[in-house]
Structures are given as structure tokens and as C-alpha cells.
CSV table of C-alpha atoms in Angstrom, one decimal:
chain,number,residue,atom,x,y,z
C,24,UNK,CA,38.0,-15.5,4.3
C,25,UNK,CA,34.2,-15.2,4.5
C,26,UNK,CA,32.4,-14.3,1.3
C,27,UNK,CA,35.7,-14.6,-0.7
C,28,UNK,CA,34.0,-16.8,-3.2
C,29,UNK,CA,30.5,-15.3,-2.7
C,30,UNK,CA,27.3,-15.8,-0.7
C,31,UNK,CA,24.8,-18.3,-1.9
C,32,UNK,CA,21.2,-18.8,-0.8
C,33,UNK,CA,19.9,-22.4,-1.2
C,34,UNK,CA,16.1,-22.7,-1.1
C,35,UNK,CA,14.9,-26.3,-1.0
C,36,UNK,CA,12.2,-28.1,1.1
C,37,UNK,CA,14.3,-31.3,1.3
C,38,UNK,CA,16.5,-31.0,4.4
C,39,UNK,CA,18.9,-33.6,3.1
C,40,UNK,CA,19.4,-31.8,-0.2
C,41,UNK,CA,19.9,-28.5,1.6
C,42,UNK,CA,22.5,-30.0,3.9
C,43,UNK,CA,24.5,-31.8,1.2
C,44,UNK,CA,24.5,-28.7,-1.1
C,45,UNK,CA,25.5,-26.4,1.8
C,46,UNK,CA,28.4,-28.6,2.7
C,47,UNK,CA,29.8,-28.9,-0.8
C,48,UNK,CA,29.4,-25.1,-1.5
C,49,UNK,CA,31.2,-24.3,1.8
C,50,UNK,CA,34.0,-26.6,0.9
C,51,UNK,CA,34.2,-24.7,-2.4
C,52,UNK,CA,34.7,-21.5,-0.4
C,53,UNK,CA,31.1,-20.1,-0.5
C,54,UNK,CA,29.2,-18.6,2.5
C,55,UNK,CA,25.9,-20.4,2.4
C,56,UNK,CA,22.4,-19.5,3.8
C,57,UNK,CA,19.6,-22.1,3.5
C,58,UNK,CA,15.8,-21.8,3.5
C,59,UNK,CA,13.2,-24.6,3.6
C,60,UNK,CA,10.5,-22.9,1.6
C,61,UNK,CA,9.8,-20.1,-0.8
C,62,UNK,CA,8.5,-17.6,1.8
C,63,UNK,CA,11.6,-18.1,4.0
C,64,UNK,CA,13.8,-17.9,0.9
C,65,UNK,CA,12.4,-14.5,-0.1
C,66,UNK,CA,12.7,-13.2,3.4
C,67,UNK,CA,16.3,-14.4,3.7
C,68,UNK,CA,17.2,-12.9,0.3
C,69,UNK,CA,16.0,-9.5,1.4
C,70,UNK,CA,18.1,-9.7,4.6
C,71,UNK,CA,21.3,-11.3,3.2
C,72,UNK,CA,21.5,-10.1,-0.4
C,73,UNK,CA,23.3,-13.2,-1.7
C,74,UNK,CA,25.4,-13.2,-4.8
C,75,UNK,CA,23.5,-16.3,-6.3
C,76,UNK,CA,20.4,-18.3,-5.5
C,77,UNK,CA,20.0,-22.1,-5.9
C,78,UNK,CA,16.3,-22.6,-6.1
C,79,UNK,CA,14.2,-25.8,-6.1
C,80,UNK,CA,11.2,-25.7,-8.4
C,81,UNK,CA,8.9,-28.1,-6.6
C,82,UNK,CA,8.2,-26.7,-3.1
C,83,UNK,CA,4.9,-26.4,-1.1
C,84,UNK,CA,3.4,-23.0,-0.7
C,85,UNK,CA,5.4,-20.5,-2.9
C,86,UNK,CA,7.0,-22.7,-5.4
C,87,UNK,CA,10.4,-22.0,-7.1
C,88,UNK,CA,9.0,-20.5,-10.2
C,89,UNK,CA,7.0,-17.9,-8.2
C,90,UNK,CA,10.1,-17.2,-6.1
C,91,UNK,CA,12.1,-16.7,-9.3
C,92,UNK,CA,9.5,-14.4,-10.7
C,93,UNK,CA,9.5,-12.3,-7.5
C,94,UNK,CA,13.2,-12.1,-7.4
C,95,UNK,CA,13.4,-10.9,-11.0
C,96,UNK,CA,11.1,-8.0,-10.1
C,97,UNK,CA,13.7,-6.6,-7.8
C,98,UNK,CA,17.1,-8.1,-8.7
C,99,UNK,CA,19.2,-9.6,-11.5
C,100,UNK,CA,21.0,-12.0,-9.0
C,101,UNK,CA,22.1,-15.2,-10.8
C,102,UNK,CA,19.6,-18.0,-10.3
C,103,UNK,CA,20.2,-21.7,-10.7
C,104,UNK,CA,17.1,-23.8,-10.7
C,105,UNK,CA,16.9,-27.4,-9.4
C,106,UNK,CA,14.4,-29.5,-11.5
C,107,UNK,CA,13.4,-33.1,-11.5
C,108,UNK,CA,14.2,-35.4,-14.5
C,109,UNK,CA,11.4,-35.0,-17.1
C,110,UNK,CA,10.2,-31.6,-15.9
C,111,UNK,CA,11.0,-29.9,-19.2
C,112,UNK,CA,8.1,-27.5,-18.9
C,113,UNK,CA,9.4,-26.3,-15.5
C,114,UNK,CA,12.9,-25.8,-16.9
C,115,UNK,CA,11.5,-23.8,-19.8
C,116,UNK,CA,9.3,-21.7,-17.5
C,117,UNK,CA,12.3,-21.0,-15.2
C,118,UNK,CA,14.4,-19.8,-18.1
C,119,UNK,CA,11.5,-17.6,-19.4
C,120,UNK,CA,11.3,-16.0,-15.9
C,121,UNK,CA,15.0,-15.2,-16.1
C,122,UNK,CA,16.8,-18.1,-14.4
C,123,UNK,CA,20.4,-18.4,-15.6
C,124,UNK,CA,20.8,-22.1,-15.5
C,125,UNK,CA,19.2,-25.3,-14.2
C,126,UNK,CA,20.5,-28.6,-12.8
C,127,UNK,CA,18.4,-31.8,-13.1
C,128,UNK,CA,17.8,-34.0,-10.1
C,129,UNK,CA,19.4,-36.4,-9.2
C,130,UNK,CA,22.6,-34.3,-9.5
C,131,UNK,CA,26.2,-34.5,-8.4
C,132,UNK,CA,26.7,-31.9,-5.5
C,133,UNK,CA,30.3,-31.4,-6.7
C,134,UNK,CA,29.0,-30.6,-10.3
C,135,UNK,CA,26.4,-28.2,-8.8
C,136,UNK,CA,29.2,-26.4,-6.9
C,137,UNK,CA,31.2,-26.1,-10.1
C,138,UNK,CA,28.2,-24.8,-11.9
C,139,UNK,CA,27.5,-22.2,-9.2
C,140,UNK,CA,31.1,-21.0,-9.4
C,141,UNK,CA,30.9,-20.8,-13.2
C,142,UNK,CA,27.6,-18.9,-13.2
C,143,UNK,CA,29.0,-16.4,-10.7
C,144,UNK,CA,32.2,-16.0,-12.6
C,145,UNK,CA,30.2,-15.2,-15.7
C,146,UNK,CA,28.0,-12.8,-13.9
C,147,UNK,CA,31.0,-10.9,-12.5
C,148,UNK,CA,32.7,-10.6,-15.8
C,149,UNK,CA,32.5,-7.1,-17.4
C,150,UNK,CA,30.4,-7.2,-20.5
C,151,UNK,CA,32.5,-7.0,-23.7
C,152,UNK,CA,32.2,-3.9,-25.8
C,153,UNK,CA,29.5,-4.7,-28.3
C,154,UNK,CA,30.7,-4.9,-32.0
C,155,UNK,CA,28.2,-2.2,-32.8
C,156,UNK,CA,25.7,0.0,-31.1
C,157,UNK,CA,23.0,-1.6,-33.1
C,158,UNK,CA,22.7,-5.0,-34.8
C,159,UNK,CA,20.2,-5.3,-37.6
C,160,UNK,CA,18.8,-8.1,-39.8
C,161,UNK,CA,15.9,-6.8,-41.8
C,162,UNK,CA,13.0,-6.1,-39.3
C,163,UNK,CA,15.0,-7.5,-36.4
C,164,UNK,CA,17.0,-4.9,-34.5
C,165,UNK,CA,19.1,-5.0,-31.3
C,166,UNK,CA,20.0,-1.8,-29.5
C,167,UNK,CA,23.1,-3.0,-27.7
C,168,UNK,CA,23.6,-0.2,-25.1
C,169,UNK,CA,19.9,-0.2,-24.2
C,170,UNK,CA,19.8,-4.0,-24.4
C,171,UNK,CA,16.5,-3.8,-26.3
C,172,UNK,CA,15.3,-6.0,-29.2
C,173,UNK,CA,12.5,-5.3,-31.6
C,174,UNK,CA,10.9,-7.3,-34.4
C,175,UNK,CA,8.9,-5.3,-37.0
C,176,UNK,CA,8.8,-2.4,-34.5
C,177,UNK,CA,7.5,-4.5,-31.6
C,178,UNK,CA,9.7,-5.0,-28.5
C,179,UNK,CA,10.7,-8.6,-28.0
C,180,UNK,CA,10.4,-9.9,-24.4
C,181,UNK,CA,13.9,-11.5,-24.3
C,182,UNK,CA,15.5,-12.8,-21.1
C,183,UNK,CA,19.1,-11.7,-20.4
C,184,UNK,CA,20.6,-14.9,-21.8
C,185,UNK,CA,18.3,-14.9,-24.9
C,186,UNK,CA,19.4,-11.4,-25.7
C,187,UNK,CA,23.1,-12.4,-25.3
C,188,UNK,CA,22.6,-15.4,-27.6
C,189,UNK,CA,20.7,-13.5,-30.2
C,190,UNK,CA,23.4,-10.7,-30.2
C,191,UNK,CA,26.1,-13.4,-30.6
C,192,UNK,CA,24.3,-14.9,-33.6
C,193,UNK,CA,23.7,-11.5,-35.2
C,194,UNK,CA,27.4,-10.6,-34.8
C,195,UNK,CA,28.5,-13.9,-36.3
C,196,UNK,CA,26.2,-14.7,-39.2
C,197,UNK,CA,26.8,-17.7,-41.5
C,198,UNK,CA,29.0,-19.5,-39.0
C,199,UNK,CA,28.0,-22.9,-37.6
C,200,UNK,CA,28.6,-23.3,-33.9
C,201,UNK,CA,28.2,-26.4,-31.8
C,202,UNK,CA,26.2,-26.3,-28.5
C,203,UNK,CA,29.6,-26.7,-26.7
C,204,UNK,CA,30.9,-23.6,-28.6
C,205,UNK,CA,27.8,-21.6,-27.7
C,206,UNK,CA,28.0,-22.7,-24.1
C,207,UNK,CA,31.6,-21.4,-23.9
C,208,UNK,CA,31.2,-18.2,-26.0
C,209,UNK,CA,27.8,-17.0,-24.7
C,210,UNK,CA,27.6,-18.6,-21.3
C,211,UNK,CA,31.3,-18.5,-20.6
C,212,UNK,CA,31.3,-22.1,-19.4
C,213,UNK,CA,33.8,-24.7,-20.4
C,214,UNK,CA,31.5,-27.5,-19.1
C,215,UNK,CA,27.8,-27.9,-18.3
C,216,UNK,CA,24.5,-29.3,-19.6
C,217,UNK,CA,24.4,-28.5,-23.3
C,218,UNK,CA,20.6,-29.0,-23.3
C,219,UNK,CA,20.6,-25.5,-21.8
C,220,UNK,CA,21.6,-24.2,-25.2
C,221,UNK,CA,18.9,-26.3,-26.9
C,222,UNK,CA,16.2,-24.8,-24.7
C,223,UNK,CA,17.4,-21.2,-25.2
C,224,UNK,CA,17.5,-21.7,-29.0
C,225,UNK,CA,14.0,-23.1,-28.9
C,226,UNK,CA,12.7,-20.2,-26.9
C,227,UNK,CA,14.5,-17.7,-29.2
C,228,UNK,CA,13.0,-19.3,-32.3
C,229,UNK,CA,9.5,-18.9,-30.8
C,230,UNK,CA,10.1,-15.2,-30.5
C,231,UNK,CA,11.9,-14.3,-33.8
C,232,UNK,CA,10.8,-16.9,-36.3
C,233,UNK,CA,7.6,-16.7,-38.3
C,234,UNK,CA,7.2,-20.4,-38.0
C,235,UNK,CA,9.3,-21.8,-35.1
C,236,UNK,CA,8.8,-25.3,-36.4
C,237,UNK,CA,10.5,-24.3,-39.7
C,238,UNK,CA,13.2,-21.8,-38.6
C,239,UNK,CA,15.0,-19.8,-41.3
C,240,UNK,CA,17.0,-17.4,-39.1
C,241,UNK,CA,18.4,-19.8,-36.5
C,242,UNK,CA,19.1,-22.8,-38.7
C,243,UNK,CA,20.0,-26.3,-37.4
C,244,UNK,CA,23.2,-27.6,-38.9
C,245,UNK,CA,22.8,-31.4,-38.5
C,246,UNK,CA,25.7,-33.0,-36.7
C,247,UNK,CA,27.2,-29.6,-35.8
C,248,UNK,CA,24.8,-27.3,-34.0
C,249,UNK,CA,23.3,-24.0,-35.1
C,250,UNK,CA,23.9,-21.2,-37.7
C,251,UNK,CA,22.4,-17.7,-38.0
C,252,UNK,CA,21.3,-16.9,-41.6
C,253,UNK,CA,20.8,-13.2,-42.3
C,254,UNK,CA,18.3,-11.8,-44.7
C,255,UNK,CA,15.7,-14.5,-44.2
């Protein structure tokens, strides 16, 4: 049945990539629209209202980061970015703009289809009832219902995933979690690129730590992962 799995918009200037991704996603049950550049992608998004967007970063004209920025102004549709190996700055920029995940080229089309299904499944899940209306650690406060975070009274510009990660840490202080644990508990994925967690932790530290190079709230537990320490 059409749209049973969902409608996906693939925006990439490489015709071969578009065709391969489209075929794998259709085999997985998705209805797929494709666009060859950013302008066409934005126009198609407005007409089709897809459930998820697969978006290449490096495109002529309106690049993927700008497309992501414009989409986030009007929608919270899940976005999976395609980035080239070694383009860490673009991956970080995409996450800052609100992308939900990224896949590094060259990639397995089958893995991308699984990642798309996982992101969509997570996006469709009802949000669990928060453990408290407010989570507090000193001058750091999270208003769960409003999904607003403040530090020393100033609002923190957190992405959706950064907020979810920080809320999880605050609700489970003093417990060491591996990146795989966090990928499962915060992202809802039982597989995927664990460096996604690393990037989000790094961005979170830049926003809540006095010295991100010497974090005291989100501590690294060597050989394990990360632990949130309250009262620091």
C-alpha cells in the first residue's frame, strides 16, 4: 500500500545516488520523491509534505545546510544528512541546524534504508511522560513540558536531540552509559553510527560547561562512555 511505511524526499545532485537510494527505499516500502538540487527539493517538500528528508550536504546553488535551515523554519520533519568522509564540520553544522542524523559517504544503501526506518520510527513514537515537570541541577534548568532549557537564567539554544540527551542525563545522574546505550535510550536505535552520540555530547558540552575542554557536568568515563555529575 502506498505510503504505508512513509513518504521520503531524497535531495542529491548525483543522479546515480538518487536512483540507488530511491530503489532501496522503495524495496523497504517507502514512497519516494527525488530532487536534484536544493531549490527543487524545497519546492517538492512544499507540495508533497514528506515524512522524512534525505539531504545531501554538498550541492550547487542552495546547499544541504541551507535547505536544512529553511526546512527547520517551517517543519520538524526528520532529516538525515549525507556527508562526505572527513566533513566533520558539515556534520556538526547539520546537527546544529536540527538534522536528526547523518550518514557518511560512501555508504551502504541498505544501511541508509534501515537508518531512515529507524529515524521515522523514533519520530512517530509518543514522547514518554517526563519524570518531572522540571529537571534542575544548580543553575541549569529544563522545563519539560515547554521543552525549554536555561543556564543561569539565559535560554539555551538546544536542538531537539540535544534537549532529549540533556534531559536523559539529568534524569539519570551518576550512571555511566556507553555510546551504544545512549543511542538506544535517547535515539531509540539498536544500531547506527555511534559517533552521532559523540558529536551531540561535544555540542552539549559547548553549551552547558564553563570550559568544554574540561567538562565537569558531562564526564567522560574512559572505556565506558559518559556520566552526568550533578552539583558541579
